[in-house]
Tab-separated table of C-alpha atoms and ligand atoms in Angstrom:
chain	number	residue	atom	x	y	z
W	1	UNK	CA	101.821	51.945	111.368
W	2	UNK	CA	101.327	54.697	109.416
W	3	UNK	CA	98.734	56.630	108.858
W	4	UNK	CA	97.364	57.601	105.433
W	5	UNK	CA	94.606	60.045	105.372
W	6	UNK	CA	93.106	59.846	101.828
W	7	UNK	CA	90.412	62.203	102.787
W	8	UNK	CA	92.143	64.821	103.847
W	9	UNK	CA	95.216	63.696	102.446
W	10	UNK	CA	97.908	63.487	105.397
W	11	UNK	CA	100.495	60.618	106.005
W	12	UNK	CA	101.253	60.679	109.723
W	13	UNK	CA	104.455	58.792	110.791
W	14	UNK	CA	105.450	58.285	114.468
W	15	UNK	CA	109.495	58.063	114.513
W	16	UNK	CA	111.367	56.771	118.419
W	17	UNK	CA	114.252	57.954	119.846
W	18	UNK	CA	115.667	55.184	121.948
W	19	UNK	CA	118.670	55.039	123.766
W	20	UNK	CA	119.945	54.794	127.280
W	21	UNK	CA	118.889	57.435	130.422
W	22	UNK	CA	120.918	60.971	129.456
W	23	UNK	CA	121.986	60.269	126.188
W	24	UNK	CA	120.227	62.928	124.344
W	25	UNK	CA	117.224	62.110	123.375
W	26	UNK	CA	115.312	65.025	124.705
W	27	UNK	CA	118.142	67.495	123.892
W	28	UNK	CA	117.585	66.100	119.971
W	29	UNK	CA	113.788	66.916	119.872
W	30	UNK	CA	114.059	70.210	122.238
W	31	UNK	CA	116.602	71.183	119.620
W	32	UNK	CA	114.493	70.525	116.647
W	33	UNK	CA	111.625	72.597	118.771
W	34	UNK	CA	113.914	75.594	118.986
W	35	UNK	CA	115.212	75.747	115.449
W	36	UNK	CA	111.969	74.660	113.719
W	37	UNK	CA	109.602	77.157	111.728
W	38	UNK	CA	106.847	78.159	114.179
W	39	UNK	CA	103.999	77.586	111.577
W	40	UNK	CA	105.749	74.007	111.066
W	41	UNK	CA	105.736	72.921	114.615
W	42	UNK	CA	103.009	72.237	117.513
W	43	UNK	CA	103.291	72.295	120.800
W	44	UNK	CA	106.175	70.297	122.953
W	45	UNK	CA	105.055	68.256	125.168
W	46	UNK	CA	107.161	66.887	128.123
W	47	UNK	CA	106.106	64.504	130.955
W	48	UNK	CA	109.367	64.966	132.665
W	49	UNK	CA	110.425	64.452	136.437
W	50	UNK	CA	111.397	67.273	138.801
W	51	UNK	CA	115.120	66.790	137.649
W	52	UNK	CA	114.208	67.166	133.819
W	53	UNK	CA	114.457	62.966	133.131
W	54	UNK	CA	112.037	62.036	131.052
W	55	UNK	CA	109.368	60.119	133.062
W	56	UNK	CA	106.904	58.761	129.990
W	57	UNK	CA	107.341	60.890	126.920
W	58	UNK	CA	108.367	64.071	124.904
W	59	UNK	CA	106.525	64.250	122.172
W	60	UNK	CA	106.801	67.189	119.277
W	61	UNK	CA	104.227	66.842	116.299
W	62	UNK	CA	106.200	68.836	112.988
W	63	UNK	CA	104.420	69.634	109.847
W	64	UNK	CA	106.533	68.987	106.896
W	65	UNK	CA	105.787	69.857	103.834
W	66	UNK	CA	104.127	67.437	100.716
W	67	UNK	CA	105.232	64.429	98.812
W	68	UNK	CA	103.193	64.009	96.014
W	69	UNK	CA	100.488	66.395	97.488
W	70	UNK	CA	100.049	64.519	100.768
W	71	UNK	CA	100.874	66.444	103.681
W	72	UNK	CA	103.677	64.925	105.968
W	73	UNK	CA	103.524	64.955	109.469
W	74	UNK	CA	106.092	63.435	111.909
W	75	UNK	CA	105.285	63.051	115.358
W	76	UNK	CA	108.574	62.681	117.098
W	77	UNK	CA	108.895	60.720	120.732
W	78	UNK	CA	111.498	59.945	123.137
W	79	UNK	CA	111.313	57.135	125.387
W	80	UNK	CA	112.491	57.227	129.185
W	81	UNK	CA	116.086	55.787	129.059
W	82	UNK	CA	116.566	55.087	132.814
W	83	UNK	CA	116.299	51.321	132.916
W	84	UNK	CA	113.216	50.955	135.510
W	85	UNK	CA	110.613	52.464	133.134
W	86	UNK	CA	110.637	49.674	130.687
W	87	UNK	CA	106.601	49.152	130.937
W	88	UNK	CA	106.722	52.526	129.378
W	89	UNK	CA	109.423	52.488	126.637
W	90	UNK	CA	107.272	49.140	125.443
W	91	UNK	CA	103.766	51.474	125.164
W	92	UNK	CA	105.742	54.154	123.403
W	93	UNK	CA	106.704	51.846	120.448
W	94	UNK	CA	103.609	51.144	119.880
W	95	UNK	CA	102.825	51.417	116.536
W	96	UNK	CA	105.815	53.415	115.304
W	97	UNK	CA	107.448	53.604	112.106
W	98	UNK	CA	111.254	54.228	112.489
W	99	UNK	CA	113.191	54.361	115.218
W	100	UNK	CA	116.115	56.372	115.756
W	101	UNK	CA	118.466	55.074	118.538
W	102	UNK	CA	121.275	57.687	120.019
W	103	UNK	CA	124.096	55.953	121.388
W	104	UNK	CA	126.206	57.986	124.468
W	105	UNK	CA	129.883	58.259	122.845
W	106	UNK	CA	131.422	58.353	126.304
W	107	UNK	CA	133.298	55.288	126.641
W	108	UNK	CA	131.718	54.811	130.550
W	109	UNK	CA	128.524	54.111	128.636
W	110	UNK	CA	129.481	51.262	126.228
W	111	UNK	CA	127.225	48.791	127.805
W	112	UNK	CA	124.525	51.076	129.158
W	113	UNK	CA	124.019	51.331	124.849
W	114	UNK	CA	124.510	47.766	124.012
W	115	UNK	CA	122.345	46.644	126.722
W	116	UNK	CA	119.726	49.453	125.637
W	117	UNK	CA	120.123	48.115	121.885
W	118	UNK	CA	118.996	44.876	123.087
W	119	UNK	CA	116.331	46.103	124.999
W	120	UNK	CA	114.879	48.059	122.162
W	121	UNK	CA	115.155	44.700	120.188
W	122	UNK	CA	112.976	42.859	122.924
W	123	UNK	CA	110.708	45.700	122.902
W	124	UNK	CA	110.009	46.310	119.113
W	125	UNK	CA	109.413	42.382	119.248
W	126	UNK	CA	106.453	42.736	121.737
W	127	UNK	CA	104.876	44.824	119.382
W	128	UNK	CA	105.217	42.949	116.684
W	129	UNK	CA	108.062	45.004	114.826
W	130	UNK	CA	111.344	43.830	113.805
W	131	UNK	CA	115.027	45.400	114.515
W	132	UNK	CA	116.294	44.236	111.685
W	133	UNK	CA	113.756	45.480	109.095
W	134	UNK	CA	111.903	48.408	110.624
W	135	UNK	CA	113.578	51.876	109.413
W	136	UNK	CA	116.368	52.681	112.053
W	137	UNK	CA	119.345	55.304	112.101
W	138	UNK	CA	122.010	55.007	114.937
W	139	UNK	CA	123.209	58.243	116.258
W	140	UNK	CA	126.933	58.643	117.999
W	141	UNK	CA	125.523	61.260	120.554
W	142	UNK	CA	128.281	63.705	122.640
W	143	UNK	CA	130.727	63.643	120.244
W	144	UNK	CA	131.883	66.338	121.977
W	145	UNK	CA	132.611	64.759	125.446
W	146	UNK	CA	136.465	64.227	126.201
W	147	UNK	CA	135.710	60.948	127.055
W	148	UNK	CA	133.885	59.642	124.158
W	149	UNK	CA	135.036	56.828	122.596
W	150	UNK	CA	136.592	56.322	119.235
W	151	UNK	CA	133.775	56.080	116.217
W	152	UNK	CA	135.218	52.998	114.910
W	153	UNK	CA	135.230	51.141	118.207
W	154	UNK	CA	131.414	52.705	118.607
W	155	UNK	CA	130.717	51.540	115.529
W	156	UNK	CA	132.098	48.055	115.373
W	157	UNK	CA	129.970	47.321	119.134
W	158	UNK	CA	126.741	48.699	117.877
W	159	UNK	CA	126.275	49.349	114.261
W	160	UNK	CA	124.674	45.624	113.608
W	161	UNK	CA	122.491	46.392	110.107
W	162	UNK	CA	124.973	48.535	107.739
W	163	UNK	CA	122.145	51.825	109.315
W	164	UNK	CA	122.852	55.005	108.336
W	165	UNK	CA	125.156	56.281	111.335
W	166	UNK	CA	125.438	60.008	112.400
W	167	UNK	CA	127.724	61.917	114.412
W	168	UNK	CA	126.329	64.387	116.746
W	169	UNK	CA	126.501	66.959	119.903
W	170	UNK	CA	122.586	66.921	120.167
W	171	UNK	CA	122.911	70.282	122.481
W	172	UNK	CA	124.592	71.971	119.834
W	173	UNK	CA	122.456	70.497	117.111
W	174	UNK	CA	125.013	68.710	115.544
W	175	UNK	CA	124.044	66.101	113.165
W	176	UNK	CA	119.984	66.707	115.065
W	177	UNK	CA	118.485	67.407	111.730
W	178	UNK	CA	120.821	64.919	109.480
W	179	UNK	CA	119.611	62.133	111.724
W	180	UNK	CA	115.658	63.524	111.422
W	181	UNK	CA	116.433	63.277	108.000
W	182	UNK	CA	118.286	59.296	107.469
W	183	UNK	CA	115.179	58.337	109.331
W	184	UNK	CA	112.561	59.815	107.071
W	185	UNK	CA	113.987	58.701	103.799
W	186	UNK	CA	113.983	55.015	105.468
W	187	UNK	CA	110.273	55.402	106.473
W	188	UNK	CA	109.381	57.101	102.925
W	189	UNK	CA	111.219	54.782	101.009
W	190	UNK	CA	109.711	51.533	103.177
W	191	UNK	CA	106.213	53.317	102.325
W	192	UNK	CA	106.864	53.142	98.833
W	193	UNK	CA	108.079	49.494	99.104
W	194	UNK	CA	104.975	48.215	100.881
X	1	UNK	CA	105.276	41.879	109.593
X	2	UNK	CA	103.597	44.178	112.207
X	3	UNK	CA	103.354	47.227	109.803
X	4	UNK	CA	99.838	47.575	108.917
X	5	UNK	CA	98.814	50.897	107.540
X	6	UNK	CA	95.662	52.573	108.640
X	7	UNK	CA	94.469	53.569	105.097
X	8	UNK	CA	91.294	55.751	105.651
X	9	UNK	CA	89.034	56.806	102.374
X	10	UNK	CA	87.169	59.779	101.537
X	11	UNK	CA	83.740	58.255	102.144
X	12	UNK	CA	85.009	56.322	105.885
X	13	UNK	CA	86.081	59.495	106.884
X	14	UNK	CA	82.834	61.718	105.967
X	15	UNK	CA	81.184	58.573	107.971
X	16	UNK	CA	82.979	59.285	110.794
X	17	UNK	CA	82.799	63.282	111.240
X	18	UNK	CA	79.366	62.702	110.785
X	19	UNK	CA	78.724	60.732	113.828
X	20	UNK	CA	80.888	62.268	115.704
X	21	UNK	CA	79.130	65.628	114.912
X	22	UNK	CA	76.154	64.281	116.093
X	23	UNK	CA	77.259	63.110	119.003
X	24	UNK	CA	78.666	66.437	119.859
X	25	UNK	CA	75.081	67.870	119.205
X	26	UNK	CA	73.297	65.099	120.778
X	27	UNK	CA	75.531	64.911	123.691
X	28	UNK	CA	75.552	68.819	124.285
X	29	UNK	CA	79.158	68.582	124.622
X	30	UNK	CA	82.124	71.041	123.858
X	31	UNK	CA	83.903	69.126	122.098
X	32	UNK	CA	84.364	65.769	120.652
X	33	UNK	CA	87.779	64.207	118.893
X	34	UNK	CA	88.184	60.626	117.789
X	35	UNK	CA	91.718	59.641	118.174
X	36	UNK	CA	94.214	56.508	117.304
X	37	UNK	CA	95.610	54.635	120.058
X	38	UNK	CA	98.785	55.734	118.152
X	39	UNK	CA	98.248	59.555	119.322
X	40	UNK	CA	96.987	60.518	115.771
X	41	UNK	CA	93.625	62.662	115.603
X	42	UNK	CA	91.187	61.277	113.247
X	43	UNK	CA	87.942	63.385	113.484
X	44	UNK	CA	86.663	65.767	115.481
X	45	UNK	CA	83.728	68.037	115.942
X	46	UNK	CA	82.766	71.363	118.264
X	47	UNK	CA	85.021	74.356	119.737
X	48	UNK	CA	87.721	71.994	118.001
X	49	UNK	CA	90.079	75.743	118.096
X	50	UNK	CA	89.497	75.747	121.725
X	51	UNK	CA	92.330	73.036	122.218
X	52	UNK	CA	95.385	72.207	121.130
X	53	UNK	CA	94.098	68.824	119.544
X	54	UNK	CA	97.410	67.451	118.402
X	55	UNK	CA	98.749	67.514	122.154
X	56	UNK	CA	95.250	65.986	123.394
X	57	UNK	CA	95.643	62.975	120.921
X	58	UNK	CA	98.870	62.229	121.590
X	59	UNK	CA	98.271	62.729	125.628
X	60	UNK	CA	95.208	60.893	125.523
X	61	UNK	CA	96.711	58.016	123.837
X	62	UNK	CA	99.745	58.014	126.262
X	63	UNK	CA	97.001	57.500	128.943
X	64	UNK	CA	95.096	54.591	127.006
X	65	UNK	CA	98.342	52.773	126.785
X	66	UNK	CA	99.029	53.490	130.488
X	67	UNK	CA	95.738	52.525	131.795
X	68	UNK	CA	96.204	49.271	129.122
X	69	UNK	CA	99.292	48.681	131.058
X	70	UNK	CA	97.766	48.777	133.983
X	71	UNK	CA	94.882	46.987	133.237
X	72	UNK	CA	97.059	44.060	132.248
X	73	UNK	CA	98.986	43.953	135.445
X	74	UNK	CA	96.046	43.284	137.565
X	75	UNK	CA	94.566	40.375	135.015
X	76	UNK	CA	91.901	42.729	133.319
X	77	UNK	CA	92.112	43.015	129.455
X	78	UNK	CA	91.284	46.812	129.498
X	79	UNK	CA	89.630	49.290	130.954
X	80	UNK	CA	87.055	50.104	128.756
X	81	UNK	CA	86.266	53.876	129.832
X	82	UNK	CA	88.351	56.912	131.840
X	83	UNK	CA	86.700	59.543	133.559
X	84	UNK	CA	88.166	62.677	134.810
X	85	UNK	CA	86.259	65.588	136.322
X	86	UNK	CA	87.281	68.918	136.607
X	87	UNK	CA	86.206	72.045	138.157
X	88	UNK	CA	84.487	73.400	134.801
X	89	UNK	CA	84.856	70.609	132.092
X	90	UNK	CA	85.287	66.703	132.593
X	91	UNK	CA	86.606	64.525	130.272
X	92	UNK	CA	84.898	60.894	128.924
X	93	UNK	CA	87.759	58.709	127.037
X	94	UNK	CA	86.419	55.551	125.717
X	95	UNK	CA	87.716	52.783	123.287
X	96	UNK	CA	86.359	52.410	119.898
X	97	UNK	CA	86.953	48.563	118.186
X	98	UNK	CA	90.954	47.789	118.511
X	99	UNK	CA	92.190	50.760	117.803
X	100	UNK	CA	90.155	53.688	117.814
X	101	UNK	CA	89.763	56.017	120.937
X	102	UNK	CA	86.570	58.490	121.110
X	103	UNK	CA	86.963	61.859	123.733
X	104	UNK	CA	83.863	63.483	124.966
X	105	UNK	CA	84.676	67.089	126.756
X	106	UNK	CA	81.658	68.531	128.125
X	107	UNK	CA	80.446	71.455	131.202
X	108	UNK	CA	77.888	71.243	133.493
X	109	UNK	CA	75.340	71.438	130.242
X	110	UNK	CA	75.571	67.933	129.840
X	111	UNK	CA	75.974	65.559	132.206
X	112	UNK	CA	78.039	62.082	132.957
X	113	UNK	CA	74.744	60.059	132.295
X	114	UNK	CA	73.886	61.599	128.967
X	115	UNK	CA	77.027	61.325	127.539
X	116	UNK	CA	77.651	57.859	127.992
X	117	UNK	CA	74.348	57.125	126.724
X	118	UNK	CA	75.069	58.716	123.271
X	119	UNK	CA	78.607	57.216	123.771
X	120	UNK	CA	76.955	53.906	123.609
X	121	UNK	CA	75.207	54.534	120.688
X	122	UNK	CA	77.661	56.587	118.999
X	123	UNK	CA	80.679	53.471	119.226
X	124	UNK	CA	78.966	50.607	118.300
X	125	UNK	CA	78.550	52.645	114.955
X	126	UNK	CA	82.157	53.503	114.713
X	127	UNK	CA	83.129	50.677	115.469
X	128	UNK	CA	81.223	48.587	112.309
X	129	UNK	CA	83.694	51.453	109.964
X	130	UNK	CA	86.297	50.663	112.344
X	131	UNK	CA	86.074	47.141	111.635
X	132	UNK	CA	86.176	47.769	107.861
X	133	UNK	CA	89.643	50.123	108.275
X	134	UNK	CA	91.069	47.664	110.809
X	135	UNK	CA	90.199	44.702	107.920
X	136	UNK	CA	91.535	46.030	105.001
X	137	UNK	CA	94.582	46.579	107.515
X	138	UNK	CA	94.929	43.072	107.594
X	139	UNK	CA	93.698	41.828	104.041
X	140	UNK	CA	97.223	43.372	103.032
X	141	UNK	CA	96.838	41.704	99.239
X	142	UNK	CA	93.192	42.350	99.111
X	143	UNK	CA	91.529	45.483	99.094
X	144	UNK	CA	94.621	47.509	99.476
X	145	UNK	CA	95.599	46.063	96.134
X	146	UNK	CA	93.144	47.956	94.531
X	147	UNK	CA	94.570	51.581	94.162
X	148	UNK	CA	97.814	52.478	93.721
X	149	UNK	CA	99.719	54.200	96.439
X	150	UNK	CA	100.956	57.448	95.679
X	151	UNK	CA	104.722	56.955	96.771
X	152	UNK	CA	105.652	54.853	94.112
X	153	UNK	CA	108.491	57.246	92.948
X	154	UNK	CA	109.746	58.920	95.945
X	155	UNK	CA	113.455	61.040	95.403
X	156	UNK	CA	116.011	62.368	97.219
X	157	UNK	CA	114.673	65.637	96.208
X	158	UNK	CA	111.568	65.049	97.197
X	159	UNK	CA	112.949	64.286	100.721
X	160	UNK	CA	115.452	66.909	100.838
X	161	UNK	CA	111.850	69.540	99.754
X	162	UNK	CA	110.431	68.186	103.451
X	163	UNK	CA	114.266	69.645	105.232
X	164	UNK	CA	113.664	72.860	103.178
X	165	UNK	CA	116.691	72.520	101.128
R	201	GTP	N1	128.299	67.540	126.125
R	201	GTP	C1	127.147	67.127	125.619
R	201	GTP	N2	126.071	67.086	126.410
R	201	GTP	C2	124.900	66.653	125.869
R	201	GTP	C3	124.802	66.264	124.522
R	201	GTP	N3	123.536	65.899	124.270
R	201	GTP	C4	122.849	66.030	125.436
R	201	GTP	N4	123.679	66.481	126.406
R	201	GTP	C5	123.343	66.736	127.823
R	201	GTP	O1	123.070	65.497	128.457
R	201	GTP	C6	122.084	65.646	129.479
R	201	GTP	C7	120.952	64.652	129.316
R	201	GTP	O2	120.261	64.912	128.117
R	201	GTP	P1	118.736	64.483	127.882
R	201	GTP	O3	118.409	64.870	126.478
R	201	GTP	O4	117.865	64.965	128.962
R	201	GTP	O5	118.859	62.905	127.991
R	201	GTP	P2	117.725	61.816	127.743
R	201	GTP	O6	118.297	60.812	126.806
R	201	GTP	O7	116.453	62.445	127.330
R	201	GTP	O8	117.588	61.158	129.197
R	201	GTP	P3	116.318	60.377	129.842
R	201	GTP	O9	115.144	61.251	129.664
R	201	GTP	O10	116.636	60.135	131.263
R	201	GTP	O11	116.219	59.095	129.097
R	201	GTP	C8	121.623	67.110	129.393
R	201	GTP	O12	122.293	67.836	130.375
R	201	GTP	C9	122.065	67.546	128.004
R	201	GTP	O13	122.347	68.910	127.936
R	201	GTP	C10	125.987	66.344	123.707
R	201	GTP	O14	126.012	66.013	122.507
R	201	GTP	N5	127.125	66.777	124.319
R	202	MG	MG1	114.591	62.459	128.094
């Protein structure tokens, strides 16, 4: 759902990052925090445990720029990946308009993504939204990692929708702002469609 | 298809700042925001620079959903209010219509009883604009038909201007 502000002339857009527990999602938006122009960005704001997992959200808000002299704002959130806080990766998707799902290259975490895929399917479903039509960019997260598998088997298990697919090492910001970026043109482009 | 945009005009939106700046007057409160239960600020009104209102939005909403979650497990259908008091200032979260969320901060110059009283009033007339917003949601050929959106010819470029490149 996005929200168009004709009065003050802002579209909002809320954009997910999915994926399973430690594969980067926090290290994607805490990168785009660091890097990002300090009149662009607001405050990060992380409900984290005492070990850093994420327990219900990060959230970033990042002022954009205009597109045909609306203001853009994404508001960027990361869901919990452990599996137990499902409850709360269903609220989170409330309402969004892309999601961006980074995948853990290491090959000990093949089905810890294809199961998380699957959830996020169930979960966009609850709230009405499709997998197959909403905008959606996977990211091969930890590219990096000795152990990460090859791109083409990565690929062939979860790329299921021809998505834009990016390479990344989210700590390094890698591919952080090329993903941002697939997303947005999806949710732009799907604005322009509807 | 679950994407319905929340298309607010010039004239719903001067509705709503009004009422909520009365509220804040009539309420003698601090501050007051209106919020979607999607974490986006729609209106607010009083020491708005006092707080970071993009963070309260989005936290506030996070809570909503939470307490909805909540709410759901036990058999309710929601909790209609949330009260939290503080040492100084207290905080009065209630739910506008199906989607709107209305935040009342106020010190020890107001108190509980008065604000939900002007609460009251205040909501059931958000909630009739509300209802027109959440309508025209849903009446995707109708209404929304009308004018013409503005991203008709988005480019790359035009993306690539939002990355700064
Ligand atoms: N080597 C390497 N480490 C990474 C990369 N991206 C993230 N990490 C590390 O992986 C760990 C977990 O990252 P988080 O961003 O907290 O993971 P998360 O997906 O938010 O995890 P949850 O909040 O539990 O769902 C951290 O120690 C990061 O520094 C990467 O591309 N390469
Ligand atoms: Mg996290």
């Amino acid at each position: 759902m996005t929200f168009i502000n004709y009065a003050s002339r802002e579209i909002n857009c809320k954009i997910v990052y999915y994926g399973p527990g430690l594969c980067g999602k926090t290290t994607n938006i805490q990168w785009i925090f660091e890097q990002a122009n300090p009149e662009k960005k607001g405050k990060l704001v992380s409900l984290a445990t005492e070990t850093d997992r994420t327990l219900f959200f990060d959230f970033l808000p990042l002022d954009m720029g205009t597109v045909k002299g609306f203001k853009v704002r994404f508001h960027l959130y990361t869901v919990p990946g452990q599996v137990f806080y499902d409850a709360s990766r269903k609220l989170i998707l409330r309402g969004c308009d892309g999601v961006i799902f980074v995948a853990d290259s290491q090959a000990a975490r093949l089905e810890a993504n294809i199961e998380s895929i699957a959830n996020l399917a169930t979960n966009l479903k609850e709230n009405g939204f499709d997998i197959r039509t909403i905008p959606y960019v996977l990211q091969l997260n930890k590219r990096d990692m000795p152990t990460a598998a090859p791109v083409q088997e990565l690929e062939q298990l979860l790329r299921f929708r021809n998505e834009p697919m990016i390479e990344a090492v989210a700590n390094r910001g890698v591919g952080v702002i090329d993903t941002l970026k697939a997303t947005a043109r999806q949710i732009l482009m799907d604005l322009q469609r509807s | 298809m679950a994407k319905l945009d929340l298309v607010m005009f010039e004239e719903e939106y001067n509705q709503l700042q009004e009422i909520i700046g009365r509220l804040q007057v009539d309420s003698s409160s601090k501050v007051v925001f209106l919020v979607d239960k999607n974490g986006q600020q729609i209106a607010a009104a009083g020491d708005v620079r006092s707080i970071d209102a993009t963070s309260l939005a989005s936290l506030t909403a996070g809570n909503v959903a939470a307490t909805d979650g909540l709410a759901k497990l036990i058999g309710e259908k929601e909790f209609s209010l949330l009260f939290h008091e503080g040492e100084k200032d207290n905080l009065h979260i209630s739910i506008v219509g199906k989607r709107g969320i209305l935040v009342v901060i106020f010190d020890q110059s107001s108190s509980l009883a008065l604000v939900r009283l002007r609460v009251k009033k205040a909501s059931r007339e958000l909630q009739e604009i509300f209802e027109r917003v959440e309508y025209r949601a849903q009446d995707q050929g109708g209404e929304n038909a009308k004018f013409e959106s503005p991203f008709t010819e988005i480019t790359d470029e035009d993306i690539d201007r939002l990355f700064g490149d």
